[in-house]
Structures are given as structure tokens and as C-alpha cells.
Short mmCIF file of C-alpha atoms in Angstrom, two decimals:
data_model
loop_
_atom_site.label_atom_id
_atom_site.label_comp_id
_atom_site.label_asym_id
_atom_site.label_seq_id
_atom_site.Cartn_x
_atom_site.Cartn_y
_atom_site.Cartn_z
CA MET A 1 89.10 49.14 -23.27
CA SER A 2 88.56 52.46 -21.65
CA GLU A 3 86.61 53.04 -18.46
CA LEU A 4 84.29 55.90 -17.81
CA LYS A 5 83.87 56.81 -14.14
CA VAL A 6 81.10 59.23 -13.35
CA ASN A 7 78.53 59.51 -10.54
CA LYS A 8 75.67 60.59 -12.70
CA ILE A 9 74.69 60.70 -16.39
CA SER A 10 72.20 63.41 -17.35
CA PRO A 11 70.99 64.64 -20.75
CA ARG A 12 73.08 67.56 -22.02
CA SER A 13 69.85 69.02 -23.49
CA GLY A 14 66.26 67.89 -23.34
CA THR A 15 65.26 64.88 -21.25
CA ASP A 16 66.54 61.82 -23.17
CA VAL A 17 69.75 59.90 -23.07
CA THR A 18 70.45 57.10 -25.47
CA LEU A 19 72.84 54.18 -24.62
CA GLY A 20 74.63 52.79 -27.72
CA ASP A 21 73.20 51.84 -31.06
CA SER A 22 71.12 48.90 -32.45
CA GLY A 23 72.99 45.66 -32.02
CA ASP A 24 75.07 46.74 -29.10
CA THR A 25 74.95 44.76 -25.83
CA PHE A 26 75.37 46.28 -22.38
CA THR A 27 76.28 43.64 -19.84
CA LEU A 28 75.73 43.89 -16.14
CA PRO A 29 78.25 41.53 -14.46
CA THR A 30 77.45 39.16 -11.66
CA GLY A 31 76.97 40.97 -8.37
CA VAL A 32 75.80 44.23 -9.95
CA THR A 33 72.39 45.54 -8.82
CA LEU A 34 70.25 47.52 -11.21
CA ASP A 35 67.93 49.26 -8.89
CA ALA A 36 64.82 50.69 -10.61
CA SER A 37 62.52 50.16 -7.71
CA ASN A 38 61.49 53.89 -7.60
CA ALA A 39 61.34 54.36 -11.28
CA THR A 40 58.83 53.75 -13.98
CA THR A 41 60.20 51.07 -16.23
CA THR A 42 58.94 50.53 -19.79
CA LEU A 43 59.71 46.99 -20.84
CA PRO A 44 59.84 45.75 -24.46
CA ALA A 45 57.17 43.36 -25.71
CA THR A 46 59.48 40.46 -25.24
CA VAL A 47 61.27 40.61 -21.91
CA VAL A 48 62.87 37.18 -21.40
CA THR A 49 65.63 36.53 -23.92
CA THR A 50 67.51 33.79 -22.09
CA THR A 51 66.57 30.18 -21.82
CA GLY A 52 66.00 28.23 -18.59
CA SER A 53 63.84 29.29 -15.66
CA GLN A 54 63.43 32.70 -14.24
CA THR A 55 62.34 33.37 -10.69
CA LEU A 56 60.25 36.26 -9.58
CA THR A 57 61.25 36.73 -5.96
CA ASN A 58 59.11 38.57 -3.43
CA LYS A 59 57.03 40.06 -6.20
CA SER A 60 53.72 39.28 -7.76
CA ILE A 61 52.25 40.00 -11.19
CA ASP A 62 48.82 41.60 -11.08
CA ALA A 63 46.24 39.21 -12.59
CA SER A 64 45.03 41.92 -14.92
CA GLN A 65 48.41 42.02 -16.57
CA LEU A 66 48.31 38.26 -17.42
CA THR A 67 46.52 38.49 -20.65
CA GLY A 68 48.01 35.55 -22.56
CA THR A 69 47.74 31.83 -22.00
CA ILE A 70 49.42 30.65 -18.81
CA THR A 71 50.40 26.98 -18.69
CA PRO A 72 51.68 25.47 -15.54
CA SER A 73 54.93 23.59 -16.08
CA ASP A 74 53.33 20.29 -15.00
CA ASN A 75 50.12 21.03 -16.96
CA THR A 76 48.10 20.59 -13.74
CA VAL A 77 46.47 22.88 -11.22
CA SER A 78 46.59 21.07 -7.93
CA LEU A 79 44.11 21.68 -5.10
CA ALA A 80 46.94 23.31 -3.17
CA LYS A 81 47.29 25.95 -5.88
CA LEU A 82 43.62 26.92 -5.58
CA THR A 83 42.80 29.72 -3.15
CA ALA A 84 39.25 28.55 -2.71
CA THR A 85 38.11 28.16 0.85
CA GLY A 86 36.06 25.30 2.35
CA THR A 87 36.72 21.63 2.78
CA LYS A 88 38.40 20.04 -0.25
CA ASP A 89 37.40 16.37 -0.41
CA ALA A 90 35.39 13.85 -2.26
CA THR A 91 32.03 15.29 -1.02
CA THR A 92 32.54 18.87 -2.00
CA PHE A 93 32.49 20.87 -5.25
CA LEU A 94 33.95 24.23 -6.22
CA ARG A 95 31.29 26.84 -6.52
CA GLY A 96 31.36 30.08 -8.51
CA ASP A 97 32.03 32.07 -5.48
CA ASN A 98 35.41 30.26 -5.01
CA THR A 99 34.24 28.19 -2.15
CA PHE A 100 34.37 24.39 -1.79
CA ALA A 101 30.97 23.22 -0.56
CA GLU A 102 28.70 20.21 -0.47
CA ALA A 103 26.61 19.74 -3.47
CA GLY A 104 23.57 21.99 -3.15
CA GLY A 105 20.63 19.93 -2.03
CA GLY A 106 17.54 19.04 -3.95
CA ALA A 107 18.63 15.82 -5.73
CA TYR A 108 17.99 12.38 -4.33
CA GLU A 109 21.18 10.32 -3.88
CA LYS A 110 20.98 6.54 -3.99
CA LEU A 111 21.82 4.91 -0.72
CA VAL A 112 21.15 1.22 -1.17
CA THR A 113 19.32 -1.29 -3.32
CA THR A 114 17.68 -4.46 -2.07
CA ASN A 115 16.92 -6.92 -4.86
CA ILE A 116 14.68 -9.85 -4.43
CA THR A 117 15.38 -12.13 -7.31
CA SER A 118 14.81 -15.58 -6.01
CA GLY A 119 13.15 -16.99 -2.92
CA SER A 120 11.12 -14.69 -0.83
CA VAL A 121 11.26 -12.59 2.35
CA ALA A 122 8.66 -11.45 4.77
CA SER A 123 9.76 -7.83 4.74
CA VAL A 124 12.15 -5.25 3.34
CA GLU A 125 13.62 -2.90 5.94
CA PHE A 126 16.05 0.13 6.04
CA ASN A 127 17.47 1.40 9.30
CA SER A 128 19.87 3.87 10.78
CA THR A 129 22.73 2.57 8.83
CA TYR A 130 21.20 4.74 5.99
CA ILE A 131 18.58 6.83 7.82
CA THR A 132 20.95 9.51 9.29
CA SER A 133 21.11 13.19 9.77
CA ALA A 134 23.15 13.41 6.57
CA TYR A 135 19.82 13.55 4.72
CA ARG A 136 16.50 15.17 5.48
CA ASP A 137 14.09 13.41 3.21
CA TYR A 138 14.08 9.83 1.93
CA ARG A 139 12.47 8.01 -1.02
CA ILE A 140 11.88 4.31 -1.50
CA VAL A 141 11.46 3.31 -5.12
CA CYS A 142 9.77 -0.03 -5.29
CA SER A 143 10.21 -1.41 -8.85
CA SER A 144 8.40 -4.42 -10.30
CA ILE A 145 7.26 -5.75 -6.89
CA ALA A 146 5.40 -9.09 -6.57
CA ILE A 147 4.07 -10.87 -3.57
CA SER A 148 3.15 -14.49 -2.94
CA ALA A 149 -0.62 -14.16 -2.41
CA ASN A 150 -3.27 -11.42 -2.66
CA ASP A 151 -2.62 -9.08 0.27
CA GLU A 152 -2.17 -5.60 1.57
CA LEU A 153 1.19 -3.80 1.27
CA GLN A 154 2.10 -2.06 4.47
CA LEU A 155 4.57 0.54 5.64
CA LYS A 156 5.60 0.61 9.32
CA ILE A 157 7.98 2.82 11.17
CA SER A 158 10.35 2.47 14.07
CA ASP A 159 12.09 4.87 16.42
CA ASP A 160 14.48 2.26 17.88
CA ASN A 161 16.32 1.22 14.68
CA GLY A 162 13.90 -1.51 13.79
CA SER A 163 13.99 -3.38 17.18
CA SER A 164 10.26 -2.79 17.21
CA TYR A 165 7.87 -1.13 14.82
CA LYS A 166 5.11 1.07 15.95
CA SER A 167 1.84 -0.86 16.20
CA THR A 168 -0.48 1.56 18.01
CA ASN A 169 -3.43 2.85 16.11
CA ASN A 170 -1.91 6.10 15.18
CA TYR A 171 -1.25 5.57 11.48
CA ALA A 172 -3.73 7.96 9.85
CA TYR A 173 -3.70 7.78 6.03
CA GLY A 174 -5.72 7.99 2.91
CA THR A 175 -4.99 6.26 -0.39
CA ARG A 176 -7.01 6.87 -3.52
CA GLY A 177 -6.91 4.89 -6.71
CA PHE A 178 -8.63 4.62 -10.06
CA LYS A 179 -9.07 1.28 -11.69
CA SER A 180 -8.54 0.98 -15.38
CA SER A 181 -12.19 0.21 -15.60
CA ASN A 182 -12.77 3.79 -14.36
CA SER A 183 -14.14 2.99 -10.96
CA PRO A 184 -12.55 4.63 -7.98
CA THR A 185 -11.15 2.67 -5.04
CA ASN A 186 -9.75 3.90 -1.79
CA LYS A 187 -8.56 2.92 1.67
CA GLN A 188 -8.39 5.29 4.61
CA SER A 189 -8.11 5.24 8.28
CA THR A 190 -7.98 7.77 11.16
CA GLY A 191 -6.02 5.33 13.23
CA ASN A 192 -4.62 2.07 11.89
CA SER A 193 -1.72 0.01 13.15
CA TYR A 194 0.23 0.61 9.88
CA PHE A 195 0.02 2.61 6.63
CA VAL A 196 -1.77 0.76 3.68
CA ILE A 197 0.09 1.81 0.61
CA VAL A 198 -2.10 0.36 -2.10
CA PRO A 199 -5.89 1.15 -2.12
CA ASN A 200 -7.06 -2.33 -3.05
CA THR A 201 -5.84 -5.89 -2.55
CA PHE A 202 -2.44 -6.26 -4.26
CA LYS A 203 -2.46 -9.26 -6.60
CA GLY A 204 -0.20 -12.06 -5.44
CA GLY A 205 1.14 -15.14 -6.93
CA SER A 206 2.10 -13.61 -10.31
CA SER A 207 5.58 -12.94 -11.74
CA ASP A 208 4.47 -10.49 -14.42
CA LYS A 209 1.50 -8.68 -12.89
CA THR A 210 3.64 -6.61 -10.57
CA GLY A 211 3.34 -3.24 -8.96
CA SER A 212 5.70 -0.32 -9.04
CA PHE A 213 5.53 2.77 -6.78
CA ILE A 214 7.42 5.46 -4.91
CA ILE A 215 7.15 6.24 -1.21
CA ASP A 216 8.44 9.64 -0.05
CA ILE A 217 9.27 10.09 3.58
CA PHE A 218 9.68 13.52 4.84
CA ASP A 219 12.15 14.60 7.54
CA PRO A 220 11.73 11.46 9.62
CA LEU A 221 14.46 12.36 12.16
CA ASN A 222 12.65 15.59 13.09
CA THR A 223 11.79 15.54 16.76
CA THR A 224 9.20 18.35 16.72
CA THR A 225 6.84 17.19 14.01
CA PHE A 226 4.81 14.04 13.27
CA PHE A 227 6.08 11.46 10.89
CA THR A 228 4.72 12.02 7.37
CA ALA A 229 4.96 10.08 4.12
CA SER A 230 3.31 10.05 0.79
CA TRP A 231 3.19 7.56 -2.06
CA ARG A 232 2.03 6.96 -5.65
CA GLY A 233 2.23 4.20 -8.17
CA THR A 234 0.43 1.46 -10.07
CA ILE A 235 -0.48 -2.11 -9.27
CA TRP A 236 -2.57 -5.03 -10.40
CA ASP A 237 -5.31 -5.81 -7.94
CA SER A 238 -6.68 -9.25 -6.98
CA GLY A 239 -9.37 -8.91 -9.62
CA ASP A 240 -6.77 -8.21 -12.33
CA ALA A 241 -7.73 -4.56 -12.61
CA ILE A 242 -4.83 -2.15 -13.06
CA ILE A 243 -4.98 0.70 -10.49
CA GLY A 244 -3.22 3.93 -10.51
CA PHE A 245 -3.04 5.39 -6.96
CA TYR A 246 -1.77 8.11 -4.71
CA GLY A 247 -1.84 8.60 -0.98
CA GLY A 248 -0.30 9.92 2.14
CA GLY A 249 -0.31 9.62 5.92
CA THR A 250 0.86 10.72 9.28
CA PHE A 251 1.77 8.89 12.38
CA ASN A 252 -0.10 11.21 14.62
CA THR A 253 1.75 10.76 17.94
CA ASN A 254 5.33 10.64 19.10
CA ALA A 255 6.25 13.93 17.37
CA SER A 256 9.29 14.06 19.59
CA SER A 257 10.57 10.78 18.18
CA ALA A 258 13.21 10.37 15.48
CA PHE A 259 12.02 7.61 13.19
CA ASN A 260 15.12 5.81 11.97
CA ALA A 261 13.80 2.62 10.45
CA PHE A 262 11.08 1.77 7.91
CA LYS A 263 9.58 -1.60 6.97
CA LEU A 264 7.58 -2.71 3.99
CA ASP A 265 5.68 -5.92 4.33
CA THR A 266 2.36 -7.55 3.86
CA TYR A 267 -0.28 -8.89 6.17
CA SER A 268 0.39 -12.60 5.72
CA SER A 269 2.30 -13.24 2.48
CA ASN A 270 5.85 -12.77 1.30
CA LEU A 271 7.71 -10.34 -0.97
CA THR A 272 8.85 -12.45 -3.91
CA ILE A 273 10.29 -10.27 -6.63
CA GLY A 274 11.44 -6.69 -6.97
CA ALA A 275 13.95 -4.00 -6.40
CA TYR A 276 13.62 -1.66 -3.45
CA THR A 277 15.96 1.24 -3.57
CA LEU A 278 16.42 3.83 -0.89
CA TYR A 279 17.39 7.40 -1.71
CA GLY A 280 18.30 10.33 0.52
CA ARG A 281 17.95 14.09 -0.10
CA LYS A 282 19.64 17.08 1.42
CA ILE A 283 18.18 20.49 1.28
CA MET B 1 9.93 -23.10 7.25
CA PRO B 2 11.74 -20.08 8.80
CA ARG B 3 10.93 -16.65 7.63
CA TYR B 4 13.47 -14.02 6.66
CA LYS B 5 13.61 -10.26 6.34
CA LEU B 6 15.92 -8.06 4.28
CA VAL B 7 17.44 -5.28 6.33
CA ASN B 8 19.61 -2.88 4.31
CA GLY B 9 19.94 -5.65 1.75
CA GLU B 10 21.08 -8.30 4.24
CA GLN B 11 18.97 -11.31 4.72
CA ILE B 12 18.22 -12.06 8.43
CA GLN B 13 16.22 -14.90 9.90
CA PHE B 14 13.20 -14.02 11.98
CA THR B 15 13.48 -14.29 15.73
CA ALA B 16 11.08 -16.61 17.57
CA GLU B 17 9.19 -13.60 18.68
CA GLU B 18 8.81 -12.25 15.09
CA GLU B 19 7.77 -15.71 13.95
CA ALA B 20 5.01 -15.81 16.62
CA GLN B 21 3.87 -12.30 15.68
CA LYS B 22 3.69 -13.15 12.02
CA ASP B 23 1.77 -16.39 12.74
CA ALA B 24 -0.83 -14.49 14.62
CA GLN B 25 -0.98 -11.85 11.87
CA GLU B 26 -1.54 -14.55 9.22
CA LEU B 27 -4.34 -16.18 11.19
CA GLU B 28 -6.04 -12.86 11.68
CA TRP B 29 -5.77 -12.17 7.96
CA SER B 30 -7.12 -15.53 7.07
CA ASN B 31 -10.04 -15.20 9.55
CA SER B 32 -11.02 -11.84 8.13
CA ALA B 33 -10.99 -12.96 4.42
CA PHE B 34 -14.80 -12.93 4.15
CA ASP B 35 -15.05 -9.53 5.77
CA ARG B 36 -12.56 -8.07 3.35
CA ALA B 37 -14.24 -9.74 0.32
CA ILE B 38 -17.71 -8.60 1.19
CA ALA B 39 -16.44 -5.08 1.98
CA ASP B 40 -14.75 -4.85 -1.47
CA LEU B 41 -18.01 -6.10 -3.03
CA ARG B 42 -20.06 -3.57 -1.27
CA TYR B 43 -17.65 -0.77 -2.28
CA GLU B 44 -17.79 -1.83 -5.87
CA ARG B 45 -21.63 -2.19 -5.69
CA ASN B 46 -21.99 1.20 -4.22
CA ASN B 47 -19.92 2.77 -6.92
CA LEU B 48 -22.29 1.22 -9.50
CA LEU B 49 -25.38 2.47 -7.67
CA ALA B 50 -23.84 5.94 -7.47
CA GLU B 51 -23.42 5.99 -11.23
CA THR B 52 -27.20 5.92 -11.67
CA ASP B 53 -28.26 7.85 -8.60
CA TYR B 54 -29.09 10.87 -10.72
CA LEU B 55 -31.82 8.86 -12.43
CA ALA B 56 -33.61 8.55 -9.12
CA LEU B 57 -34.08 12.30 -8.66
CA SER B 58 -37.69 13.47 -8.07
CA ASP B 59 -37.97 15.23 -11.50
CA ASN B 60 -37.14 12.00 -13.40
CA THR B 61 -39.15 8.87 -13.97
CA MET B 62 -36.94 5.87 -13.80
CA SER B 63 -37.42 3.09 -16.37
CA ALA B 64 -38.54 -0.29 -15.05
CA GLU B 65 -35.29 -1.81 -16.36
CA MET B 66 -33.22 0.60 -14.37
CA THR B 67 -35.32 0.11 -11.31
CA THR B 68 -34.73 -3.66 -11.54
CA TYR B 69 -31.06 -3.17 -12.15
CA ARG B 70 -30.59 -0.94 -9.11
CA GLN B 71 -32.59 -3.42 -6.91
CA GLN B 72 -30.45 -6.30 -8.19
CA LEU B 73 -27.34 -4.27 -7.11
CA ARG B 74 -28.80 -3.77 -3.68
CA ASP B 75 -29.64 -7.48 -3.29
CA LEU B 76 -26.14 -8.48 -4.56
CA THR B 77 -24.84 -9.34 -1.08
CA ASN B 78 -27.90 -11.30 0.14
CA GLY B 79 -27.02 -14.82 1.14
CA LEU B 80 -23.26 -14.57 0.77
CA THR B 81 -21.52 -16.46 3.55
CA THR B 82 -18.10 -17.41 2.11
CA VAL B 83 -15.28 -15.89 0.17
CA GLU B 84 -16.10 -18.21 -2.68
CA ASP B 85 -19.73 -16.93 -2.71
CA VAL B 86 -18.41 -13.40 -3.00
CA ASN B 87 -15.88 -14.29 -5.77
CA ASN B 88 -18.74 -15.93 -7.72
CA VAL B 89 -20.98 -12.95 -7.75
CA VAL B 90 -22.10 -11.84 -11.17
CA TYR B 91 -22.99 -8.24 -11.52
CA PRO B 92 -26.26 -7.39 -13.33
CA THR B 93 -26.00 -5.74 -16.74
CA LYS B 94 -26.64 -2.02 -16.67
CA PRO B 95 -29.58 -1.09 -18.95
CA ASN B 96 -29.50 1.85 -21.30
CA GLU B 97 -30.25 5.11 -19.49
#
């Protein structure tokens, strides 16, 4: 084997120099450095010809050059591999702007369901366990509700987590309904000691003539505005008429109070059947 | 028999204070039963009167049957003293307009 020792190889004419012929192999032994850092290097279509792993040290490949399918060796992209900013946990989602953020508001999320399937209770209440600053608005869906005797259905509010419910005559409301017989019915007050949800006497003592309705409660923890709620639904009344109704009201004092408990009950009977589900909504 | 409330789905027995409050409320509700019944009757009666009010305008001559019907509606609450009286009220039949 002969050895050629020169300090530089240059084309004798023109600008091209060819090394060997097709099928030849030029080997760079261990410890040799091929420094092309200041040159422009044109690579063949297939670069890697050896098996095993290759490491790209202290270099990166521009994303625009990665035009093929890239499969991580473990077939997973872990959270740690994602550059997205924001809190990565069970309450956040990855947005299109590469940021982890809480689900954008708007949708009501179920918080708790209270089912009355047997026996009876005097009231159904939700308090600060669920009425928190995590949500702005709340909704109570009352599904297939029955009561033990003809009665009113009432909504009361508390600013001390249900230790006491407001009983001053500051519940101003209006509830309007239409009977299936086409006659209107309504209840209203400029200052009652509770909201009356249904506009006529709610039929009691029946297991199949039930009522179903939705109560929306808006921003109850706000300490600069009056408590406000609205409702809508359908019931059987004490005369066996079916009533579709809607209404709303405001507790027109204590604007600086945060109302953190709600109670649904009747004047003198019990709640005997039904599902009461509380939802919360972010904005 | 003790009363219960459901707070966040958990059944809790009424306190003595809550029991007393509810007892008073029930008594009040019971005592006002006739007032509520007669108010509901008046409301329904007034709706029925309103349905035929247009027939009482000055440019219309009301039929004798309609005049009688409207007077019967107005008299509907006369002599009622109990809830049972109210529940037994029979509304007059509306004549053809």
C-alpha cells in the first residue's frame, strides 16, 4: 500500500476533483476529523448507511427540512417533548397557539346531582362546596320533580353558606305561565321573602304528574351587583292543567354580598321524587 | 317525625330551630289556604271576563246570553267561605259570541 502525503489537493484544470471510481470505499479511521463546517456540503438522497443509532450532537435540523414521516423511537410524544407553554395538567388543553390553557368557557360543567328516589326531604340545597369562584354562573336542572302536597316551589339564597337563608322582603320576581287550556297564569312580587318558581300551585301527591325546569343563577359571588336568577319549565298544577312557564327575579338588596348557597323547597310539603343537578359555567 | 334536607346530596336532619321554623311556615300555609284558593279563582274568573270584554264596547250590543254569562262570572265568588266551596265552583258555559 502506497501513501500519498500532500498538504492540499486542487484541480489541475477547471474546478472539479474526483475521488476514485464507483464501488470504491474511502475510509476515515477513528480519531480523524472531517471538518466541513465552513463549506457547503451536498449530501446524497440517502445519508445513513450504517445500522444502529446516530447522534446529532450540538446541532439541530431545521423543521422545514423534515419533510418525511418522523416516528419517535417509543411511538409517543410525551408532554416533556412539547414546547407549548402554560400549565400542563388534567384541567388544561393544548390550543392552536401552542399554549396549554383551561377549556374556554361557555359550557356548563356538571358539579353534583342530588337524587330523591325514596322517602322525602324538606329541601334540596347546594352550598360553597360547589358554589366557588371557579365558576361564574350556575344552573340547577330539576328533572321529574314531585312534591307531597299541592304547594309553591321556592328558591331562597344565602350569603353565609346556608347557615341562614335570606328572608327579608327583597325577592322581587315575576313568573309567567300559560296553561294548556290557553289561559295565562302568573305570580309576581316587588318584595317577597323568597322567589316563587312556578306561577301556579304545583300539583302534589302524584308520582307521574311531575314538573321539570331549569334555574339559571348569574354570577352569585359578585359583590357589586344584586343577585339575579331566571327559570323556565313545565309543571302540572293543582287543577291538573299543564303549565309552561318562564320567569326571573332579583334580590334587590345586599349587592355587596357573595351568595354561596341556594335552597329549593316548598311552603309546607316535602320533595318526594326527582333529580336536582347543579352545573357551573366559566366564561 | 324528623325532617331532613339534602345538602350537596347529603341527607342532614333538621335542627330544632329549623323544625320550629318549618312548623310555623306550615301553619301559615294552612291558615291561608282559603285566601290562595279564592285568589286563584278570581284570577281565572277575571281571565274569562277579559276574553269577552270587547263585546262590552259602546259600539256593540251585547246579547242577553252573554250579559247573563258575564254576570254569573262576576257572582262566582259570592258566598264562598271555605276551600271546599271554591273547589266545587262550576264555571258558567260561555255562550256563542
